[in-house]
Coordinates of C-alpha atoms in Angstrom, one line a residue:
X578 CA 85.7 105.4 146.8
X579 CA 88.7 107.6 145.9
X580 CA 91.1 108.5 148.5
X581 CA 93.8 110.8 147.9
X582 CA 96.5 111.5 150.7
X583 CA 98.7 114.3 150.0
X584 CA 101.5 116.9 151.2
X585 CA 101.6 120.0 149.8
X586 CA 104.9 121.9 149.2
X587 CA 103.5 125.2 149.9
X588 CA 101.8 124.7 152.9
X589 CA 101.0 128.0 155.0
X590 CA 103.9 128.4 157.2
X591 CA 100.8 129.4 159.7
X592 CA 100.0 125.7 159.0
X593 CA 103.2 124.7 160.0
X594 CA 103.5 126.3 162.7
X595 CA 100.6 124.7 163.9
X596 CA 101.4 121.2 163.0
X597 CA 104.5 121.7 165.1
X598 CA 102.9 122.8 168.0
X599 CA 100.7 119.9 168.1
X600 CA 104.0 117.5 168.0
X601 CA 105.7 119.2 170.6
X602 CA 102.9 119.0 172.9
X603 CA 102.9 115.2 173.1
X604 CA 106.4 115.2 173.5
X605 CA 106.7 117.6 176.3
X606 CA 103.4 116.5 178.1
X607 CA 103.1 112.9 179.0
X608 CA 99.9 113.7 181.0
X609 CA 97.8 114.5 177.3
X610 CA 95.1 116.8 177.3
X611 CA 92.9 117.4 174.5
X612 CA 93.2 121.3 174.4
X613 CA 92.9 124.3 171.8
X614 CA 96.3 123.1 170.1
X615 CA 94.3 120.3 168.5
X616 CA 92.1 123.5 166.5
X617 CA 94.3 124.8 163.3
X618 CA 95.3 128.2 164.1
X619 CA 93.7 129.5 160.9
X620 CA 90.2 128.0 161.5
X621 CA 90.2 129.9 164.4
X622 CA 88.7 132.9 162.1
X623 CA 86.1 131.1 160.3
X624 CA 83.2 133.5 159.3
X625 CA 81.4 132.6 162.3
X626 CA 84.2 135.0 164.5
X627 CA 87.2 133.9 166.2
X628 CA 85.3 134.3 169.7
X629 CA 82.7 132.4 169.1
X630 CA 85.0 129.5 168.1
X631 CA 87.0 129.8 170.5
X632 CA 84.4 129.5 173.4
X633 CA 84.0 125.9 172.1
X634 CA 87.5 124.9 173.2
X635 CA 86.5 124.8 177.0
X636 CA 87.9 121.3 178.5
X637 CA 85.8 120.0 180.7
X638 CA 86.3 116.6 183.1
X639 CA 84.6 113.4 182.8
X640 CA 84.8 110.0 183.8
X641 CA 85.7 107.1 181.5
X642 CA 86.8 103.6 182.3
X643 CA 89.0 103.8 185.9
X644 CA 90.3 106.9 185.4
X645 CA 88.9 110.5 185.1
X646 CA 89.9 112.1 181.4
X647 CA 89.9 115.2 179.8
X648 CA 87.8 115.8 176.8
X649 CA 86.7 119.1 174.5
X650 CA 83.6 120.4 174.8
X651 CA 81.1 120.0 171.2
X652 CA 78.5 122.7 170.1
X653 CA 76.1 122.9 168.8
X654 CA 74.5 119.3 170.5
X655 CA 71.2 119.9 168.6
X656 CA 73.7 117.5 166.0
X657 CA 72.9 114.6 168.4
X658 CA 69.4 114.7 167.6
X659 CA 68.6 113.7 164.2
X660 CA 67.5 109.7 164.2
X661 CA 68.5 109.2 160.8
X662 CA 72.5 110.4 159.0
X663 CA 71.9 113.4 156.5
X664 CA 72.2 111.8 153.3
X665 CA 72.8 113.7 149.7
X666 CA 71.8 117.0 150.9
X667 CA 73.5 118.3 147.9
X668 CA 73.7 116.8 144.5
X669 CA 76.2 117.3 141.6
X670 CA 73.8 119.7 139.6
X671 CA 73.6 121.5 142.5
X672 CA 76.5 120.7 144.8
X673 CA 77.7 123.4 148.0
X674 CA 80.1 126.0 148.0
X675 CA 82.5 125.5 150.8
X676 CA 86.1 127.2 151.7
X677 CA 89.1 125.8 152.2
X678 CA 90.3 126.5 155.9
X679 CA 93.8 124.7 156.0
X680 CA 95.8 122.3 153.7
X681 CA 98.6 120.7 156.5
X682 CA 101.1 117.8 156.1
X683 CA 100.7 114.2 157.9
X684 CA 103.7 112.1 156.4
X685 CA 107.9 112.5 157.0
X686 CA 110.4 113.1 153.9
X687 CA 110.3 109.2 153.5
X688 CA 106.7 108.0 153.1
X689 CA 106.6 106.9 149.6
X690 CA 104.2 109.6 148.4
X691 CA 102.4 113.2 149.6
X692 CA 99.9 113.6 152.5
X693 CA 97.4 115.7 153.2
X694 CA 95.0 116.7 156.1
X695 CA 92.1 119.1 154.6
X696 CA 89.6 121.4 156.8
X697 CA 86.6 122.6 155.1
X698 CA 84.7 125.2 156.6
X699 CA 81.1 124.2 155.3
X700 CA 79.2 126.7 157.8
X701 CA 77.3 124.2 159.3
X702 CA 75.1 123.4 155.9
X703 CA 76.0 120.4 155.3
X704 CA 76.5 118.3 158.7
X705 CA 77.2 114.4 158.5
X706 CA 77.6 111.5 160.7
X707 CA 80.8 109.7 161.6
X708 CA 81.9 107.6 158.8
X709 CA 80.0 109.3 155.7
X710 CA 81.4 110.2 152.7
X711 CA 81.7 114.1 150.9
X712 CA 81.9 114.6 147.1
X713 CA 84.2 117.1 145.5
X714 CA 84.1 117.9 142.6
X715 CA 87.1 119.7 141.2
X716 CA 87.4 122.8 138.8
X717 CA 87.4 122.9 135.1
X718 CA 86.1 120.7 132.5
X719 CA 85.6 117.3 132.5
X720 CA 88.1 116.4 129.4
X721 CA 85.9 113.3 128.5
X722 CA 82.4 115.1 128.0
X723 CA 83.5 118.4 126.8
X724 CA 81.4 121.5 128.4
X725 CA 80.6 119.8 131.6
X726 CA 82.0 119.5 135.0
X727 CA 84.5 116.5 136.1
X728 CA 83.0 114.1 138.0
X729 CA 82.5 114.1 141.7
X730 CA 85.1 111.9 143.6
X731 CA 84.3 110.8 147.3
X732 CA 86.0 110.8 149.9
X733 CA 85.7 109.6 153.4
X734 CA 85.3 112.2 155.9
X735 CA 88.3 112.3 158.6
X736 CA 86.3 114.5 161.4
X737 CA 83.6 113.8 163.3
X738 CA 80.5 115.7 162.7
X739 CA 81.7 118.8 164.9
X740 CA 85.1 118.7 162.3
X741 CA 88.2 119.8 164.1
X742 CA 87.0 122.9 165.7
X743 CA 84.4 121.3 167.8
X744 CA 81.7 123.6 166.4
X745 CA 79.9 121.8 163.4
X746 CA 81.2 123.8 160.7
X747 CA 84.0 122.0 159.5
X748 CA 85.0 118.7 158.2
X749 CA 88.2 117.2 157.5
X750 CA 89.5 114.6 154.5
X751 CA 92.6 112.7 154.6
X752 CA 94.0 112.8 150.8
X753 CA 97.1 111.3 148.8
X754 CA 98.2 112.7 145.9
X755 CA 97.5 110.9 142.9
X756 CA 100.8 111.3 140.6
X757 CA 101.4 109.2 137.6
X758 CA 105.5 108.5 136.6
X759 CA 106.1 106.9 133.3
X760 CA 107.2 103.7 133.5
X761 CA 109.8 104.1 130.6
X762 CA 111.6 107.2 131.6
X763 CA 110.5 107.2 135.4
X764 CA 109.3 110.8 135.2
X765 CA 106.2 112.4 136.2
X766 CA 103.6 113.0 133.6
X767 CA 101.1 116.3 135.3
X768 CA 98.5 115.3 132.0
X769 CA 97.9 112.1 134.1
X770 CA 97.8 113.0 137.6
X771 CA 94.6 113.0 139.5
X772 CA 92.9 115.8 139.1
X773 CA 91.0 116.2 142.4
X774 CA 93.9 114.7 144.8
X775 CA 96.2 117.3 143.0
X776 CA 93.6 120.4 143.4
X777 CA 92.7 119.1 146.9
X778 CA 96.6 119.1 148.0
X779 CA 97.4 122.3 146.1
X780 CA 94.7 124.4 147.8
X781 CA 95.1 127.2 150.0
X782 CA 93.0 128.6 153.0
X783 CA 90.3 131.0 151.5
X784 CA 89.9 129.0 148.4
X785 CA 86.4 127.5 147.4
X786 CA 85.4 123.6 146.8
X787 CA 81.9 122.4 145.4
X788 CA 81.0 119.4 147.8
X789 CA 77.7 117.1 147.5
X790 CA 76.4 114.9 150.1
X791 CA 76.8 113.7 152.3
X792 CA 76.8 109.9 151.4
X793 CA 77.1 106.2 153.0
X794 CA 75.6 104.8 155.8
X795 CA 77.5 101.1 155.7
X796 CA 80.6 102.9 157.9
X797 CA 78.3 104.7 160.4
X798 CA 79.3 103.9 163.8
X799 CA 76.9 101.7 165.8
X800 CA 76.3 103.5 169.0
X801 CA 73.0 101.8 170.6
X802 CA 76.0 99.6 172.9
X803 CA 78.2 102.1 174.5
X804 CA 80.2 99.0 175.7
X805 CA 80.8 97.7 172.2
X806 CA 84.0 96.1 170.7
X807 CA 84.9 98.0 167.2
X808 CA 87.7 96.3 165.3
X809 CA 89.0 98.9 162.6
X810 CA 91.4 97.6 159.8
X811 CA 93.1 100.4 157.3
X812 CA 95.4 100.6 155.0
X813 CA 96.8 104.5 154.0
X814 CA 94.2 106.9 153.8
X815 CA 91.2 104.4 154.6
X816 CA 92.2 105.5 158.3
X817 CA 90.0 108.2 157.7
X818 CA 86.7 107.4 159.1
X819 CA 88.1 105.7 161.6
X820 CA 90.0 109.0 162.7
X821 CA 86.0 110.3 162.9
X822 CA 85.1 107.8 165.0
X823 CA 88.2 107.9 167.7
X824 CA 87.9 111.6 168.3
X825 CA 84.3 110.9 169.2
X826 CA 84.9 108.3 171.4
X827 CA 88.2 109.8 173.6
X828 CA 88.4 113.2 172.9
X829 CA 84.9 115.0 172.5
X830 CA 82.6 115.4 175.4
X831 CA 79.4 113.8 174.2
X832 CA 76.8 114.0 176.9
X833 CA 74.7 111.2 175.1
X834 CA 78.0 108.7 173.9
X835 CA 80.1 107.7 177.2
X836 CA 82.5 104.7 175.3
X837 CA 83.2 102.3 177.9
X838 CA 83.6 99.5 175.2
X839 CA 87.0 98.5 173.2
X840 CA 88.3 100.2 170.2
X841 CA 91.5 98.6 168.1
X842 CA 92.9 100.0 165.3
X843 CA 95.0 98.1 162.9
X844 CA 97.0 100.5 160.4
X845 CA 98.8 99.3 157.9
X846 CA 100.9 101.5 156.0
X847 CA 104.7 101.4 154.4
X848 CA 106.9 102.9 156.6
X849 CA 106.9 105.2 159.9
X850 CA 107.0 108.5 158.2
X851 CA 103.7 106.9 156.3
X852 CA 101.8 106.8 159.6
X853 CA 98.3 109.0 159.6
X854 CA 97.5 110.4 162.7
X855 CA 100.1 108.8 164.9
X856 CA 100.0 111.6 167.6
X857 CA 96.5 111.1 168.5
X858 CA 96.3 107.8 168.5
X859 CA 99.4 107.1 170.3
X860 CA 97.5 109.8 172.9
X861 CA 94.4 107.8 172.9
X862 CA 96.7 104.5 174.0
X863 CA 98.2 106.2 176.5
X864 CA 95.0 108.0 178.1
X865 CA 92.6 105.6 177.6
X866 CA 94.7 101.9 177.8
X867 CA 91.5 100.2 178.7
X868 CA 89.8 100.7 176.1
X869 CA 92.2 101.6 173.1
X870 CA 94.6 99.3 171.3
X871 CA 96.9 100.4 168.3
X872 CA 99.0 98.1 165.6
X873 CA 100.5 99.2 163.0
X874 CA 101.7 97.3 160.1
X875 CA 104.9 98.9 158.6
X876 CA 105.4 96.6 155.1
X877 CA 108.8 98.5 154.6
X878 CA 110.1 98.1 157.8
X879 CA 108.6 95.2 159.6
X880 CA 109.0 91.3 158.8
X881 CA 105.8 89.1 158.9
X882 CA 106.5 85.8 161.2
X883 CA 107.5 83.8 157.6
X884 CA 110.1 86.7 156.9
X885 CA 108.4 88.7 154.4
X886 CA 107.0 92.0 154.9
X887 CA 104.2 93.1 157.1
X888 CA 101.0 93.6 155.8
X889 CA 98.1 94.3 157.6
X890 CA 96.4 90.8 157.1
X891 CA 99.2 89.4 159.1
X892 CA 98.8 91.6 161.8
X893 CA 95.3 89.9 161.7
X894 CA 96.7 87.1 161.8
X895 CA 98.6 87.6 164.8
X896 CA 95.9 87.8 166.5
X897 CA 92.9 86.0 165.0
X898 CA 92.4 84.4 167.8
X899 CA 91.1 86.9 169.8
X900 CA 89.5 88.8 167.0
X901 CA 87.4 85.3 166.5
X902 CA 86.5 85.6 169.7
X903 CA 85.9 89.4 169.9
X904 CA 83.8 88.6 166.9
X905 CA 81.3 86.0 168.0
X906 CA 80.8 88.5 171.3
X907 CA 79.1 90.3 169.1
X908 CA 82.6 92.4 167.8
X909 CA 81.8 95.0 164.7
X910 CA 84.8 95.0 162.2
X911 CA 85.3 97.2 159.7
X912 CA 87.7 97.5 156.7
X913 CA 88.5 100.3 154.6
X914 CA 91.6 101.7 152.3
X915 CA 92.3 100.0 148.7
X916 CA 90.3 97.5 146.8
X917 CA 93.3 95.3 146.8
X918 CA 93.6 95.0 150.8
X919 CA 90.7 92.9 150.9
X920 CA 91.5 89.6 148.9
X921 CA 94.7 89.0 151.3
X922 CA 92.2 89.7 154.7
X923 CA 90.0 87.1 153.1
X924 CA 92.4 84.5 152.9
X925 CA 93.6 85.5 155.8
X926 CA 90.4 84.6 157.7
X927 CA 89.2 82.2 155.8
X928 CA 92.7 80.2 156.4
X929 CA 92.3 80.8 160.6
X930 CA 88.8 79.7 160.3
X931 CA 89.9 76.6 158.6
X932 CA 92.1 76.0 161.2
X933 CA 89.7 76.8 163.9
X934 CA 87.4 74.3 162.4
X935 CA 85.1 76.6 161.3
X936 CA 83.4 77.4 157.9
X937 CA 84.5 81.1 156.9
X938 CA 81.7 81.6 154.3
X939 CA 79.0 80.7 156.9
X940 CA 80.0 82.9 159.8
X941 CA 80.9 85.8 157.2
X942 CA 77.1 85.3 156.6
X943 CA 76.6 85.2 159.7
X944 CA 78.3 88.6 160.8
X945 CA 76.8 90.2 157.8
X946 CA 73.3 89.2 159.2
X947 CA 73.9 90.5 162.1
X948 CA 75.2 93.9 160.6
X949 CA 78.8 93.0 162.5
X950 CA 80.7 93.1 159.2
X951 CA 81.4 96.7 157.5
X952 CA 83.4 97.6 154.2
X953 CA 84.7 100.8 152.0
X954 CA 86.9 100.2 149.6
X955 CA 88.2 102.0 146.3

């Protein structure tokens, strides 16, 4: 699974505009509403008319937990329906022509790298569940088989299935720029950058992308317990499904998904300016304590209890006791960012089971039996 966050330079100043909107709004309002300033401004005039979109944006109240909240009204609901996820609607021979609606920046001037959040205005043809996967496939000639397209990457989709204008024709991918330095003389080297984080982050609104897909069903979010316990562990942009399944559970009006369960998100990334998606889910904490936790885990800022830096595994750690326990309540987990998160949870685990007196290879068996344990990495 490729994941690409990125910032681009040029960014709309529309874009911007927007982006700063959405930050002063949580600032100056304490009592958080999810209202139109959550919609880009640009995807406003998707094909399907400006009015049309914008009829979506009603709030409506609801009840959740103790407290009555606010959340957006979702069209078209026929999207509830289907029994199974879409799955590879289009293929690489054939993949769909979709338009870039907005290319906006998540990350400060000190994140170690460029950030990206991407719309997609996909017209409704090619709808997905929570936790699937697009492929794009990027422009130009794939340099290692002459005459034929690159390759399609895949990325994890950051939207629900209504994608961020509520109205089932958009989706949203969190990206990183991929950008190679040579080691020697410590400068960048644009021959060896990625190719699709770099067109991805360097798009503007109008622009087309070939998607397939959609793909992946081991990151769907169970939703047969409405009063279930997710336990979601990221690192950088493998926050992205979980961004997917959050707005569906605190700030879309679902008539057939009422969450009364727990959802806790650990995020582990390297500094504050790194955080992805901070506003909304420092919203979520504050709206819905009940049944929201957040931790971050900020390895360039934060000391782990031995004095070394703060990963996310030791954020687990903090509080493995209560995740065991989450866990044999019947507790999904999921994990998903970089390949090389997963050896240090493992140890992690397997080290508290030990000292719980438990065997961690058996009860990973276990939870895997019981379809409690999910993983995307790349």
């Amino acid at each position: 699974m490729v994941h690409a966050l990125g910032a681009q330079a040029s960014v709309t100043a529309l874009a911007r505009k927007d982006a700063s909107l959405r930050k002063a709004s949580f600032k100056e309002n304490k009592n958080i509403s999810f209202n139109k300033l959550w919609i880009p401004l640009s995807s406003a005039n998707l094909k399907s008319g400006s009015s049309a979109a914008m009829h979506h944006l009603k709030v409506l109240s609801m009840s959740v937990s103790q407290a009555t909240q606010r959340k957006t009204l979702v069209q078209p609901l026929e999207l509830e329906n289907a029994k199974e996820p879409p799955l590879n609607l289009y293929k690489p021979k054939e993949p769909y022509t979709a338009t870039i609606v907005s290319v906006e920046s998540l990350v400060g001037p000190k994140a170690p790298g460029e950030t990206c959040h991407i719309v997609i205005n996909h017209e409704g043809n090619v709808p997905y569940w929570e936790g699937q996967s697009y492929g794009i496939i990027p422009p130009g000639e794939n340099p290692k088989k002459p005459g034929l397209p690159h390759n399609v990457r895949l990325y994890s989709i950051a939207s629900t299935r209504y994608g961020d204008s509520f109205d089932g024709k958009t989706a949203s991918l969190c990206v990183r720029r991929a950008v190679y330095y040579d080691p020697e003389t410590g400068k960048e080297d644009a021959s060896k950058n990625g190719v699709c984080s770099n067109f991805l982050c360097d798009s503007k609104p109008g622009d087309k992308i070939q998607i397939t897909g959609p793909s992946g069903k081991i990151m769907l979010l169970p939703e047969d317990d409405p009063n279930a316990t997710h336990i979601m562990i990221a690192t950088g942009t493998g926050v992205a499904p979980f961004r997917g399944y959050l707005r569906r559970i605190f700030m879309e009006d679902v008539p057939t998904y009422k969450f009364g369960g727990l959802a806790w998100l650990f995020l582990g990334v390297a500094n504050s300016d790194s955080l992805l998606y901070d506003d909304e889910f420092s919203s979520y904490l504050k709206t819905f304590p009940d049944n929201f936790r957040y931790d971050k885990a900020l390895s360039r800022e934060q000391q782990n209890k031995n004095g070394g830096k703060m990963y996310v595994q030791d954020k687990i750690e903090e509080y493995s006791d209560e995740i065991f326990k989450l866990l044999d309540g019947g507790a999904h987990i999921y994990f998903c960012g970089l390949k090389g998160m997963m050896p240090g949870i493992q140890d992690t685990l397997k080290r508290v089971a030990g000292q719980r007196g438990e065997n961690w290879d058996a009860k990973l068996t276990q939870l895997k039996k019981n379809k409690q344990w999910h993983v995307e990495v790349y």
